[in-house]
Amino acid sequence: MTRALSLALLLATAAAAQDVPQPGRWGAADQAGASNTQTPAKALQAARLIRTGRTYRLARPYEEAMPRFGTRSWTLTGTGGIAAGPIGDNKAVYNDDFLATQIGQVGTQIDALGHVGVLAGGEEVYYGGRKGSAVHGPAGLKALGVEHVGPFFTRGLLIDIEGYKDRVLPGGTEITVADLEGALRRQGIAPGSIGEGDVVIVHTGWGRYWQSDRARYLGPAPGIGLAAARWLAAKKVAIVGSDTIAVEVSPYPDPKLGMPVHVELIARNGIFLLEGVATEALARDRAWEFAFSYAPMAIVGATGAPGTALAIR
Amino acid sequence: MTRALSLALLLATAAAAQDVPQPGRWGAADQAGASNTQTPAKALQAARLIRTGRTYRLARPYEEAMPRFGTRSWTLTGTGGIAAGPIGDNKAVYNDDFLATQIGQVGTQIDALGHVGVLAGGEEVYYGGRKGSAVHGPAGLKALGVEHVGPFFTRGLLIDIEGYKDRVLPGGTEITVADLEGALRRQGIAPGSIGEGDVVIVHTGWGRYWQSDRARYLGPAPGIGLAAARWLAAKKVAIVGSDTIAVEVSPYPDPKLGMPVHVELIARNGIFLLEGVATEALARDRAWEFAFSYAPMAIVGATGAPGTALAIR
Amino acid sequence: MTRALSLALLLATAAAAQDVPQPGRWGAADQAGASNTQTPAKALQAARLIRTGRTYRLARPYEEAMPRFGTRSWTLTGTGGIAAGPIGDNKAVYNDDFLATQIGQVGTQIDALGHVGVLAGGEEVYYGGRKGSAVHGPAGLKALGVEHVGPFFTRGLLIDIEGYKDRVLPGGTEITVADLEGALRRQGIAPGSIGEGDVVIVHTGWGRYWQSDRARYLGPAPGIGLAAARWLAAKKVAIVGSDTIAVEVSPYPDPKLGMPVHVELIARNGIFLLEGVATEALARDRAWEFAFSYAPMAIVGATGAPGTALAIR
Amino acid sequence: MTRALSLALLLATAAAAQDVPQPGRWGAADQAGASNTQTPAKALQAARLIRTGRTYRLARPYEEAMPRFGTRSWTLTGTGGIAAGPIGDNKAVYNDDFLATQIGQVGTQIDALGHVGVLAGGEEVYYGGRKGSAVHGPAGLKALGVEHVGPFFTRGLLIDIEGYKDRVLPGGTEITVADLEGALRRQGIAPGSIGEGDVVIVHTGWGRYWQSDRARYLGPAPGIGLAAARWLAAKKVAIVGSDTIAVEVSPYPDPKLGMPVHVELIARNGIFLLEGVATEALARDRAWEFAFSYAPMAIVGATGAPGTALAIR
């Protein structure tokens, strides 16, 4: 082997190693990822952002009519007539219902750290360097499940790309670092003010297709690319959200890459994605900064949870 | 018919009519019930209660091992191996899961207004006087579903009955108005300070059986009775919660009555019940007063939702 | 009121009464319907039809890709990796799976007697005159569920309409009594030979769209009309099947009628429908007559069951 | 290395290799296993066994109350009120239901070839030598699913161990080859008459606990051991069934072995297990020999299917 060839091999190996998730700032045993940023100081900062008392639900209604990826299903069955009763002289009755769905991956939702990884050396590797065999289980995830995520009560920021661009970007358009910075400056927020533990939600306007045009909603969409993801990761945010199904631009401009923003934020940095966020009321009210409040449903072993977050300002 | 007899009949009819839910302070068309109390002023009041930045999850983990009423089931199935991938040169992979359960009635949960009613004149009557035929539907509730509930960002209060009594009350013990007042005074909170839109959570200590003794948890439990429920309803609270499965004392001391506290609060007053609340950390920290933050999962047509509330103080 | 008017009203009332299901030849308490025709004599007759030993599955594979009506879902989740193990020195392992679906109404399936009724006088009426309140239950049907259906081991007949017409009839084409008789005669079978307890399966050729064109499969389809249904009912057959989703012509030529063949056969005569039958191999082999063998999955309280029947000849 | 040691190692390796499933009489690509025994000659033999026309369902009703292993669930939800309607002037209505369950592993059921394997060299090995990675998939099994099983129309035999022993054997009792031979002789059937493609069902009497004592039913039970399994495998039967949950004796007398009869029959010989069979009517009627008719629900990718078989004699 020549020295030149062996150096090339070494570099390729190093690059590959860099791509594979490694133990990060919270160590190899960590399962909480960027939930670790949620300190009392952040909560007090969030409380100070509450000035009008106005609240905003960030999750859309959950129903069969919502756009769903691939063959994911949503079936809610009511008991139709009463489930039980009448009980007692007061003839009390009650109703029940039953839900069957890909609970962590439909509707507005957060991705847990065990949702995304990369295949390396014949086995998947997840956040913190955990191997697939240590993550997979028959009744859901054995590690990195959504029960380790949150709670969050912290500063939230809306970055209004639709307002900045004065239009909804076409599907497949990458939102760049310059876009994020430009939009923030338009909103009077210094990009440098984004700090550890903040929640950043990107409003693209794409949410208008949620119910009006489900096929379009699920198709090519605007979103952040790798550069913007790394810019946000460097700021140590806790969650990156958007009003699209994937947060990241889709399809990815470099066709050789599969979900690179998911991998970068979730698997390499422990930062959570909040997908399909209902952002329009925040954008309409120019609610750029708010307290972000969210305790994900702690479904033991699940790859995600419903995104029932609340913004208060 | 004698006059005496006809008067008795008249009174009995009047009493029955009083028992049947009627349109209340928000009118016959209302579906939000005590969610209507959630004003910006309440949110600002809640924000002012945040002094330490400490957060508390009020929902317990959701898993097969949790206590469940009757034949209710919880099955989370993971994809075990990867759901899809590797994708791209970066070999991204992802996992999914699937949940089948009585989503609105298992684990820590809130009851929607369509959960409980009474049979009157051959048909059920629900909150606001709605008839069963206007509420039932094959894919869940046509009206009074949980999608109309919340969000809540308001003053929360923990009433520590275990601390006040210095023990966990035996199953079947009714918590009275005097108990609530006595416990509040011990905590240095004036009972008269409970106001419209507040959330009141009763800590009994029963939550210790959640995992350690599921059969006991589901059996006879302490809880409030009708008098306490009416006392809370008169204060116009938004939610009444507890660390027991039913909030109300069980079995009910008057064996002729079926779930009377459910009927009184939900069906007659539009006040929500939050069941199976994780109260022990609040009690341990003497966190008697806090901001209560909660956006119930808006499952269209469901009789309840996971109780993923957050306390911040 | 004039006499003419009162007579018209009387006739209309009589007609309506005729339309509403009434107790029939097996009495008001019966829940088995045409299963009652399955006698040892029929089984012996069926056994004599087995001459080549060739078997045919009449149900198509059950999978997400199958055509489904409306919002019906099919989700099978595997444990992906092993569900449990290794166990013992021999390191045994096993896998599991989980299914969520409208079990009785997807894929090849049989309708139970509680599947279809008519609304009359403010309440539904089902087979034998049972009222809705006596049929509906929160955990499925309280009466007329599929657990009362079958088993069947009897003479089966394929009526090859595609062969008779030398083409697949267009969607919406009604198959008449003359069609059934003509097709039978072409097959060398005397229409008069159809007897009590026989199973009649109508091959239209529509099954070719099952996988190739699911939207077309679910759209307008050929099928029998009321006249043919009554002709079959008069012969006291046990089951009427077809390779279409509804057996009956769709949309029904008289737009004022809703699923009249379902109502006629199921609710008025207790005769079962077998829908989405895999008929092509029978038609290809000119397997006109066969032993029909079928024990429906006895799902207590279900409106139908998978149609896992077998033809042997 | 001494010759003695190397010989011992060689033998140990040979034994291990013998234990791991290998391609068998139908080759490495086979997915049908003992379904391959089902020939027209077997079907004709079965037809000749039908002498009285009496039919027997071999599957028990499917309901929440049935005994289930571990945390397996069964939830059937009806639409309660009508699912749709009234439709048309005839006011047709219909009902639906929804099922969520471990479909292939609850109630009377057949195991597919992908249900059981052994771990060898770090990966599972299944029937025919297939590796786990070639079998597992996120939406069920990629290979060896139950859609490849059956249909069966063949000679069925009941071996009445309860009758032979004149009692129900205690839990944990192994049924031996001598037991099977003795019971058959008592029934007047020559053990040597058991032939390729036959279905053998062992009646122990344990089925009486199915509903009366679910905990006992699921606990230690009598069943065949490895010797009996090999005796049956040598006769090339298609299915071995029993009225117990596991067919094999439980717990296994040799505590070092995990489900050895499952592994022997399914993974090494491609012979199917039919579990929880309703045998009491056959035993009562001394229905020792019958036509066994069964088309398993072809659930693509499932590890098993409901055992809706039929016996006709």
PDB file of N, CA, C and O in Angstrom, chain D residues 190-209:
ATOM      1  N   ALA D 190     -54.286 -48.303  14.276  1.00  0.00           N
ATOM      2  CA  ALA D 190     -52.894 -48.753  14.279  1.00  0.00           C
ATOM      3  C   ALA D 190     -51.965 -47.551  14.217  1.00  0.00           C
ATOM      4  O   ALA D 190     -52.115 -46.723  13.314  1.00  0.00           O
ATOM      5  N   PRO D 191     -51.048 -47.433  15.164  1.00  0.00           N
ATOM      6  CA  PRO D 191     -50.108 -46.307  15.116  1.00  0.00           C
ATOM      7  C   PRO D 191     -49.403 -46.219  13.766  1.00  0.00           C
ATOM      8  O   PRO D 191     -49.133 -45.127  13.269  1.00  0.00           O
ATOM      9  N   GLY D 192     -49.149 -47.358  13.170  1.00  0.00           N
ATOM     10  CA  GLY D 192     -48.463 -47.353  11.872  1.00  0.00           C
ATOM     11  C   GLY D 192     -49.301 -46.761  10.758  1.00  0.00           C
ATOM     12  O   GLY D 192     -48.794 -46.483   9.671  1.00  0.00           O
ATOM     13  N   SER D 193     -50.592 -46.536  11.026  1.00  0.00           N
ATOM     14  CA  SER D 193     -51.446 -45.970   9.970  1.00  0.00           C
ATOM     15  C   SER D 193     -51.282 -44.462   9.841  1.00  0.00           C
ATOM     16  O   SER D 193     -51.765 -43.855   8.879  1.00  0.00           O
ATOM     17  N   ILE D 194     -50.645 -43.836  10.819  1.00  0.00           N
ATOM     18  CA  ILE D 194     -50.433 -42.393  10.718  1.00  0.00           C
ATOM     19  C   ILE D 194     -49.477 -42.136   9.559  1.00  0.00           C
ATOM     20  O   ILE D 194     -48.392 -42.726   9.505  1.00  0.00           O
ATOM     21  N   GLY D 195     -49.883 -41.317   8.645  1.00  0.00           N
ATOM     22  CA  GLY D 195     -49.079 -41.161   7.436  1.00  0.00           C
ATOM     23  C   GLY D 195     -48.772 -39.720   7.094  1.00  0.00           C
ATOM     24  O   GLY D 195     -49.239 -38.776   7.754  1.00  0.00           O
ATOM     25  N   GLU D 196     -48.007 -39.561   6.066  1.00  0.00           N
ATOM     26  CA  GLU D 196     -47.583 -38.238   5.621  1.00  0.00           C
ATOM     27  C   GLU D 196     -48.800 -37.359   5.347  1.00  0.00           C
ATOM     28  O   GLU D 196     -49.733 -37.763   4.659  1.00  0.00           O
ATOM     29  N   GLY D 197     -48.764 -36.148   5.917  1.00  0.00           N
ATOM     30  CA  GLY D 197     -49.834 -35.185   5.659  1.00  0.00           C
ATOM     31  C   GLY D 197     -51.014 -35.294   6.602  1.00  0.00           C
ATOM     32  O   GLY D 197     -51.932 -34.480   6.544  1.00  0.00           O
ATOM     33  N   ASP D 198     -51.007 -36.292   7.482  1.00  0.00           N
ATOM     34  CA  ASP D 198     -52.096 -36.390   8.466  1.00  0.00           C
ATOM     35  C   ASP D 198     -51.996 -35.264   9.490  1.00  0.00           C
ATOM     36  O   ASP D 198     -50.927 -34.675   9.691  1.00  0.00           O
ATOM     37  N   VAL D 199     -53.115 -34.967  10.112  1.00  0.00           N
ATOM     38  CA  VAL D 199     -53.158 -33.998  11.212  1.00  0.00           C
ATOM     39  C   VAL D 199     -53.469 -34.774  12.489  1.00  0.00           C
ATOM     40  O   VAL D 199     -54.458 -35.508  12.536  1.00  0.00           O
ATOM     41  N   VAL D 200     -52.615 -34.613  13.487  1.00  0.00           N
ATOM     42  CA  VAL D 200     -52.781 -35.361  14.744  1.00  0.00           C
ATOM     43  C   VAL D 200     -53.094 -34.379  15.871  1.00  0.00           C
ATOM     44  O   VAL D 200     -52.328 -33.440  16.114  1.00  0.00           O
ATOM     45  N   ILE D 201     -54.215 -34.597  16.535  1.00  0.00           N
ATOM     46  CA  ILE D 201     -54.625 -33.714  17.621  1.00  0.00           C
ATOM     47  C   ILE D 201     -54.708 -34.514  18.916  1.00  0.00           C
ATOM     48  O   ILE D 201     -55.390 -35.537  18.973  1.00  0.00           O
ATOM     49  N   VAL D 202     -53.995 -34.033  19.908  1.00  0.00           N
ATOM     50  CA  VAL D 202     -53.908 -34.733  21.184  1.00  0.00           C
ATOM     51  C   VAL D 202     -54.909 -34.129  22.163  1.00  0.00           C
ATOM     52  O   VAL D 202     -54.815 -32.942  22.503  1.00  0.00           O
ATOM     53  N   HIS D 203     -55.869 -34.932  22.586  1.00  0.00           N
ATOM     54  CA  HIS D 203     -56.861 -34.497  23.583  1.00  0.00           C
ATOM     55  C   HIS D 203     -56.375 -34.881  24.975  1.00  0.00           C
ATOM     56  O   HIS D 203     -56.210 -36.056  25.280  1.00  0.00           O
ATOM     57  N   THR D 204     -56.145 -33.855  25.799  1.00  0.00           N
ATOM     58  CA  THR D 204     -55.708 -34.122  27.183  1.00  0.00           C
ATOM     59  C   THR D 204     -56.818 -33.863  28.192  1.00  0.00           C
ATOM     60  O   THR D 204     -56.725 -34.263  29.333  1.00  0.00           O
ATOM     61  N   GLY D 205     -57.840 -33.120  27.782  1.00  0.00           N
ATOM     62  CA  GLY D 205     -58.895 -32.724  28.714  1.00  0.00           C
ATOM     63  C   GLY D 205     -58.627 -31.365  29.354  1.00  0.00           C
ATOM     64  O   GLY D 205     -59.470 -30.831  30.081  1.00  0.00           O
ATOM     65  N   TRP D 206     -57.437 -30.812  29.059  1.00  0.00           N
ATOM     66  CA  TRP D 206     -57.035 -29.542  29.669  1.00  0.00           C
ATOM     67  C   TRP D 206     -57.934 -28.375  29.230  1.00  0.00           C
ATOM     68  O   TRP D 206     -58.029 -27.350  29.921  1.00  0.00           O
ATOM     69  N   GLY D 207     -58.605 -28.551  28.121  1.00  0.00           N
ATOM     70  CA  GLY D 207     -59.471 -27.494  27.597  1.00  0.00           C
ATOM     71  C   GLY D 207     -60.585 -27.108  28.543  1.00  0.00           C
ATOM     72  O   GLY D 207     -61.161 -26.017  28.427  1.00  0.00           O
ATOM     73  N   ARG D 208     -60.897 -27.978  29.510  1.00  0.00           N
ATOM     74  CA  ARG D 208     -61.982 -27.651  30.448  1.00  0.00           C
ATOM     75  C   ARG D 208     -61.640 -26.428  31.293  1.00  0.00           C
ATOM     76  O   ARG D 208     -62.523 -25.829  31.900  1.00  0.00           O
ATOM     77  N   TYR D 209     -60.360 -26.066  31.353  1.00  0.00           N
ATOM     78  CA  TYR D 209     -59.969 -24.890  32.144  1.00  0.00           C
ATOM     79  C   TYR D 209     -59.959 -23.604  31.318  1.00  0.00           C
ATOM     80  O   TYR D 209     -59.697 -22.546  31.856  1.00  0.00           O
TER      81      TYR D 209
END
